[in-house]
CSV table of C-alpha atoms and ligand atoms in Angstrom, one decimal:
chain,number,residue,atom,x,y,z
A,28,MET,CA,-112.9,-41.1,-14.6
A,29,PHE,CA,-111.7,-39.3,-11.5
A,30,THR,CA,-108.3,-38.1,-10.5
A,31,VAL,CA,-108.5,-37.3,-6.8
A,32,ILE,CA,-106.0,-34.9,-5.2
A,33,ILE,CA,-106.1,-34.5,-1.4
A,34,ALA,CA,-104.5,-31.2,-0.3
A,35,LYS,CA,-103.5,-30.5,3.3
A,36,ASP,CA,-105.5,-27.3,3.5
A,37,LYS,CA,-107.4,-24.6,1.6
A,38,ASP,CA,-104.2,-22.8,0.3
A,39,GLU,CA,-102.8,-26.0,-1.0
A,40,LEU,CA,-106.1,-26.9,-2.6
A,41,ALA,CA,-106.1,-23.5,-4.4
A,42,LYS,CA,-102.6,-24.2,-5.7
A,43,GLU,CA,-103.4,-27.6,-7.0
A,44,ALA,CA,-106.6,-26.2,-8.7
A,45,PHE,CA,-104.5,-23.5,-10.3
A,46,LYS,CA,-102.0,-26.0,-11.7
A,47,VAL,CA,-104.9,-27.7,-13.5
A,48,MET,CA,-106.6,-24.5,-14.6
A,49,LYS,CA,-103.3,-22.9,-15.9
A,50,GLU,CA,-103.1,-25.4,-18.8
A,51,TYR,CA,-106.5,-24.1,-20.0
A,52,LEU,CA,-105.6,-20.4,-19.9
A,53,VAL,CA,-104.9,-20.2,-23.6
A,54,PRO,CA,-106.4,-18.0,-26.3
A,55,GLY,CA,-109.6,-19.4,-27.8
A,56,ASN,CA,-110.5,-21.5,-24.8
A,57,VAL,CA,-113.9,-21.5,-23.0
A,58,LEU,CA,-113.9,-21.6,-19.2
A,59,GLY,CA,-117.0,-22.7,-17.3
A,60,LEU,CA,-116.9,-20.9,-13.9
A,61,ALA,CA,-118.5,-21.2,-10.5
A,62,THR,CA,-119.4,-19.0,-7.5
A,63,GLY,CA,-119.4,-19.9,-3.8
A,64,SER,CA,-116.4,-19.7,-1.4
A,65,SER,CA,-114.7,-22.9,-2.8
A,66,PRO,CA,-113.2,-21.3,-5.9
A,67,LEU,CA,-112.1,-18.1,-4.3
A,68,GLY,CA,-108.5,-19.2,-3.6
A,69,LEU,CA,-108.1,-20.3,-7.2
A,70,TYR,CA,-109.5,-17.0,-8.5
A,71,LYS,CA,-106.9,-15.1,-6.4
A,72,LEU,CA,-104.1,-17.2,-8.0
A,73,MET,CA,-105.5,-16.5,-11.5
A,74,ILE,CA,-105.5,-12.8,-10.7
A,75,GLU,CA,-101.9,-13.0,-9.4
A,76,ASP,CA,-100.8,-15.0,-12.5
A,77,HIS,CA,-102.4,-12.4,-14.8
A,78,GLN,CA,-100.7,-9.5,-12.9
A,79,GLN,CA,-97.3,-11.2,-12.6
A,80,ASN,CA,-97.0,-13.3,-15.7
A,81,GLY,CA,-99.2,-11.4,-18.1
A,82,THR,CA,-101.5,-14.4,-18.8
A,83,SER,CA,-104.1,-12.7,-21.0
A,84,TYR,CA,-107.9,-13.3,-21.1
A,85,LYS,CA,-108.5,-11.2,-24.1
A,86,ASP,CA,-109.3,-14.3,-26.2
A,87,ILE,CA,-110.9,-16.4,-23.5
A,88,LYS,CA,-114.6,-16.7,-23.0
A,89,THR,CA,-116.3,-17.6,-19.8
A,90,PHE,CA,-119.7,-19.1,-19.0
A,91,ASN,CA,-121.0,-19.2,-15.4
A,92,LEU,CA,-123.1,-21.9,-14.0
A,93,ASP,CA,-125.9,-20.1,-12.4
A,94,GLU,CA,-127.7,-17.0,-11.1
A,95,TYR,CA,-130.5,-16.3,-8.6
A,96,VAL,CA,-133.9,-15.6,-10.0
A,97,GLY,CA,-135.1,-12.1,-9.2
A,98,LEU,CA,-131.7,-10.5,-8.6
A,99,PRO,CA,-130.6,-7.9,-11.2
A,100,ARG,CA,-126.9,-7.9,-12.2
A,101,THR,CA,-126.4,-4.8,-10.0
A,102,HIS,CA,-127.5,-6.5,-6.8
A,103,ARG,CA,-124.8,-6.9,-4.2
A,104,GLU,CA,-125.5,-10.7,-4.0
A,105,SER,CA,-125.9,-11.4,-7.7
A,106,TYR,CA,-123.5,-14.0,-9.1
A,107,TYR,CA,-122.8,-11.6,-11.9
A,108,ARG,CA,-121.5,-9.1,-9.4
A,109,PHE,CA,-119.7,-11.8,-7.4
A,110,MET,CA,-117.7,-12.8,-10.5
A,111,HIS,CA,-116.8,-9.2,-11.3
A,112,ASP,CA,-115.8,-8.4,-7.7
A,113,ASN,CA,-113.7,-11.6,-7.3
A,114,LEU,CA,-112.2,-12.2,-10.7
A,115,PHE,CA,-113.3,-10.4,-13.9
A,116,ASN,CA,-112.5,-6.8,-12.7
A,117,TYR,CA,-108.9,-7.8,-12.2
A,118,LEU,CA,-108.3,-9.5,-15.6
A,119,ASP,CA,-108.2,-8.1,-19.1
A,120,ILE,CA,-111.2,-10.1,-20.2
A,121,PRO,CA,-113.6,-8.1,-22.5
A,122,GLU,CA,-117.1,-7.8,-21.1
A,123,GLU,CA,-118.6,-9.4,-24.2
A,124,ASN,CA,-116.6,-12.6,-23.5
A,125,ILE,CA,-118.3,-13.0,-20.1
A,126,HIS,CA,-121.6,-14.9,-19.8
A,127,VAL,CA,-123.6,-15.3,-16.7
A,128,PRO,CA,-127.3,-16.5,-16.9
A,129,SER,CA,-129.7,-13.7,-16.2
A,130,GLY,CA,-132.1,-14.1,-13.3
A,131,VAL,CA,-134.5,-11.4,-14.4
A,132,GLY,CA,-136.6,-10.9,-17.5
A,133,GLU,CA,-140.0,-11.5,-19.0
A,134,ASP,CA,-139.1,-14.9,-20.4
A,135,LEU,CA,-136.7,-16.8,-18.2
A,136,ASP,CA,-137.4,-20.1,-19.9
A,137,GLY,CA,-136.5,-18.6,-23.3
A,138,GLN,CA,-133.4,-17.0,-21.8
A,139,CYS,CA,-132.3,-20.4,-20.4
A,140,GLU,CA,-132.8,-21.9,-23.9
A,141,ALA,CA,-130.7,-19.2,-25.5
A,142,TYR,CA,-128.0,-19.8,-22.8
A,143,GLU,CA,-127.9,-23.5,-23.6
A,144,LYS,CA,-127.6,-22.7,-27.3
A,145,MET,CA,-124.6,-20.4,-26.6
A,146,LEU,CA,-123.0,-23.3,-24.7
A,147,ASP,CA,-123.5,-25.6,-27.6
A,148,GLU,CA,-121.8,-23.0,-29.9
A,149,ASN,CA,-119.0,-22.5,-27.4
A,150,PRO,CA,-118.1,-25.9,-26.0
A,151,VAL,CA,-116.6,-25.6,-22.5
A,152,ASP,CA,-113.0,-26.7,-22.3
A,153,ILE,CA,-112.9,-26.8,-18.5
A,154,GLN,CA,-115.8,-26.6,-16.1
A,155,LEU,CA,-115.0,-25.5,-12.6
A,156,LEU,CA,-117.5,-26.7,-9.9
A,157,GLY,CA,-118.0,-26.3,-6.2
A,158,LEU,CA,-120.1,-28.9,-4.4
A,159,GLY,CA,-123.2,-28.2,-2.3
A,160,SER,CA,-123.4,-29.9,1.1
A,161,ASP,CA,-126.4,-31.8,-0.3
A,162,GLY,CA,-124.5,-32.9,-3.4
A,163,HIS,CA,-125.7,-30.2,-5.7
A,164,ILE,CA,-123.6,-28.8,-8.5
A,165,GLY,CA,-124.5,-25.5,-10.1
A,166,PHE,CA,-127.9,-25.1,-8.6
A,167,ASN,CA,-129.0,-28.6,-9.6
A,168,GLU,CA,-130.6,-29.8,-6.4
A,169,PRO,CA,-131.2,-33.4,-5.4
A,170,GLY,CA,-133.8,-34.8,-7.7
A,171,THR,CA,-132.9,-32.8,-10.8
A,172,PRO,CA,-133.0,-35.0,-13.8
A,173,PHE,CA,-129.6,-36.1,-15.2
A,174,ASP,CA,-130.8,-35.0,-18.7
A,175,SER,CA,-131.5,-31.4,-17.6
A,176,ILE,CA,-130.2,-28.5,-19.6
A,177,THR,CA,-130.1,-24.8,-18.6
A,178,HIS,CA,-133.3,-24.3,-16.7
A,179,VAL,CA,-135.0,-22.5,-13.8
A,180,GLY,CA,-134.9,-24.7,-10.7
A,181,ASP,CA,-136.2,-24.5,-7.1
A,182,LEU,CA,-133.7,-24.3,-4.3
A,183,THR,CA,-134.1,-26.7,-1.4
A,184,GLU,CA,-134.9,-25.5,2.1
A,185,SER,CA,-131.3,-26.4,3.2
A,186,THR,CA,-129.7,-24.3,0.4
A,187,ILE,CA,-132.1,-21.4,1.1
A,188,LYS,CA,-131.0,-21.6,4.8
A,189,ASP,CA,-127.3,-21.8,3.8
A,190,ASN,CA,-127.8,-18.6,1.8
A,191,GLN,CA,-129.9,-16.7,4.3
A,192,ARG,CA,-126.8,-15.1,5.9
A,193,PHE,CA,-126.1,-13.2,2.7
A,194,PHE,CA,-129.6,-11.6,2.6
A,195,ASN,CA,-130.6,-11.1,6.3
A,196,ASP,CA,-128.8,-7.9,6.8
A,197,LEU,CA,-130.3,-6.5,3.6
A,198,GLY,CA,-133.8,-7.1,5.1
A,199,GLU,CA,-134.6,-9.0,1.9
A,200,THR,CA,-136.0,-12.5,1.4
A,201,THR,CA,-133.5,-15.1,0.2
A,202,PRO,CA,-134.1,-16.2,-3.4
A,203,THR,CA,-135.9,-19.5,-3.7
A,204,LYS,CA,-135.2,-20.1,-7.4
A,205,ALA,CA,-132.2,-20.0,-9.7
A,206,CYS,CA,-131.3,-20.2,-13.4
A,207,THR,CA,-128.7,-22.9,-13.7
A,208,MET,CA,-126.9,-24.9,-16.3
A,209,GLY,CA,-128.4,-28.4,-16.1
A,210,LEU,CA,-126.6,-31.6,-15.3
A,211,ALA,CA,-126.4,-32.6,-19.0
A,212,SER,CA,-125.0,-29.1,-19.8
A,213,ILE,CA,-122.3,-29.6,-17.2
A,214,MET,CA,-121.5,-33.1,-18.5
A,215,LYS,CA,-120.8,-31.7,-22.0
A,216,ALA,CA,-117.6,-29.9,-20.7
A,217,LYS,CA,-114.4,-31.6,-22.0
A,218,LYS,CA,-112.9,-31.5,-18.6
A,219,VAL,CA,-114.3,-31.0,-15.1
A,220,LEU,CA,-112.5,-29.6,-12.1
A,221,ILE,CA,-114.3,-29.8,-8.8
A,222,VAL,CA,-113.1,-28.3,-5.5
A,223,ALA,CA,-114.5,-28.9,-2.0
A,224,TYR,CA,-113.2,-28.2,1.4
A,225,GLY,CA,-114.4,-28.6,5.0
A,226,LYS,CA,-116.2,-31.3,6.9
A,227,ASN,CA,-119.7,-30.3,5.9
A,228,LYS,CA,-118.8,-31.5,2.4
A,229,ALA,CA,-117.5,-34.9,3.4
A,230,GLU,CA,-120.8,-36.8,2.9
A,231,ALA,CA,-121.5,-35.2,-0.5
A,232,VAL,CA,-117.9,-36.0,-1.5
A,233,ARG,CA,-118.4,-39.7,-0.6
A,234,GLY,CA,-121.7,-39.7,-2.5
A,235,MET,CA,-120.1,-38.2,-5.6
A,236,LEU,CA,-117.1,-40.6,-5.6
A,237,GLU,CA,-118.3,-43.8,-4.0
A,238,GLY,CA,-122.1,-43.7,-4.0
A,239,PRO,CA,-124.5,-45.0,-6.6
A,240,VAL,CA,-125.1,-42.8,-9.6
A,241,VAL,CA,-128.5,-41.4,-8.5
A,242,GLU,CA,-130.4,-38.2,-9.0
A,243,SER,CA,-130.7,-37.8,-5.2
A,244,CYS,CA,-126.9,-37.0,-5.3
A,245,PRO,CA,-126.5,-34.8,-8.4
A,246,ALA,CA,-122.7,-34.8,-8.3
A,247,SER,CA,-122.7,-38.6,-8.6
A,248,ILE,CA,-123.4,-38.1,-12.4
A,249,LEU,CA,-119.7,-37.1,-12.6
A,250,GLN,CA,-118.8,-40.8,-12.3
A,251,ARG,CA,-119.9,-41.0,-16.0
A,252,HIS,CA,-117.6,-38.2,-17.1
A,253,PRO,CA,-114.4,-39.2,-18.8
A,254,ASP,CA,-112.1,-36.6,-17.2
A,255,VAL,CA,-112.8,-35.1,-13.8
A,256,THR,CA,-110.2,-33.8,-11.4
A,257,VAL,CA,-111.4,-33.6,-7.8
A,258,ILE,CA,-109.4,-31.5,-5.3
A,259,LEU,CA,-110.3,-31.9,-1.7
A,260,ASP,CA,-108.8,-30.9,1.7
A,261,GLU,CA,-108.4,-33.6,4.3
A,262,GLU,CA,-111.7,-32.8,6.0
A,263,ALA,CA,-113.7,-33.1,2.9
A,264,ALA,CA,-112.0,-36.4,2.1
A,265,ALA,CA,-112.5,-37.7,5.6
A,266,ASP,CA,-115.5,-40.0,4.9
A,267,LEU,CA,-114.0,-41.7,1.9
A,268,ASN,CA,-113.8,-45.5,2.3
A,269,GLU,CA,-111.8,-46.4,-0.8
A,270,LYS,CA,-108.4,-45.3,-1.9
A,271,HIS,CA,-108.6,-43.0,-5.0
B,196,GLP,C1,-124.0,-22.4,-4.3
B,196,GLP,C2,-123.6,-22.4,-5.7
B,196,GLP,C3,-122.8,-23.6,-6.1
B,196,GLP,C4,-121.7,-23.8,-5.0
B,196,GLP,C5,-122.3,-24.0,-3.7
B,196,GLP,C6,-121.3,-24.3,-2.6
B,196,GLP,O1,-125.1,-23.2,-4.1
B,196,GLP,N1,-124.7,-22.3,-6.6
B,196,GLP,O2,-122.2,-23.5,-7.4
B,196,GLP,O3,-120.9,-24.9,-5.4
B,196,GLP,O4,-123.0,-22.8,-3.4
B,196,GLP,O5,-120.8,-23.1,-2.1
B,196,GLP,P1,-119.5,-23.0,-1.2
B,196,GLP,O6,-118.3,-23.2,-2.2
B,196,GLP,O7,-119.5,-21.6,-0.7
B,196,GLP,O8,-119.5,-24.0,-0.2
């Protein structure tokens, strides 16, 4: 079940997303978090709210969706680092409450299994998602089975290309794999909040909301979730045919 909110711009979108998130910022809750540019406005508002209203994260746990394979936590482009730079460093959340899949180690499959087990022990109250232009959520690229749990997945050419800009100036090759929560892991969240802006998301947004539920559009699986709030700007909503 979708609730769709169309905001006039990026700032409005962040405010609407914060209104939804705020309800979940209570002791004992588990937040599923995402990287990418889409959640950044929301993260700024969470930081502001913590600083101005004293909302505490001492008893909140977080689980991130994904991490690039091959990047240690200390790498400038790791998602672990992204989350600290853009959110965690400004909150009072204890480090042991923060969970980000690891992209390095001897036994990545075993690590993914352990991550899924932790998710089962700490059911996510609200899962925040961005949307890839090819319809991916987390790093579940088109073709990922709907019953997938946390796993190592290959990135598509288009995603690798989208990400090249972050690695080019480092003279490094762009990662081609990621550890990601699977589609079934994401679907276990009690509530899903997905944010997308810009015209390059319009087609994926239409696929998610109006297309058939098919593995070629991973986000379309959300049509089977009981409680999803979708927040879009006008450009991302431009290709929708139906009224939502
Ligand atoms: C990456 C992340 C996704 C994110 C997507 C879109 O692929 N793994 O979680 O949703 O990028 O990023 P952006 O929000 O920058 O468009």
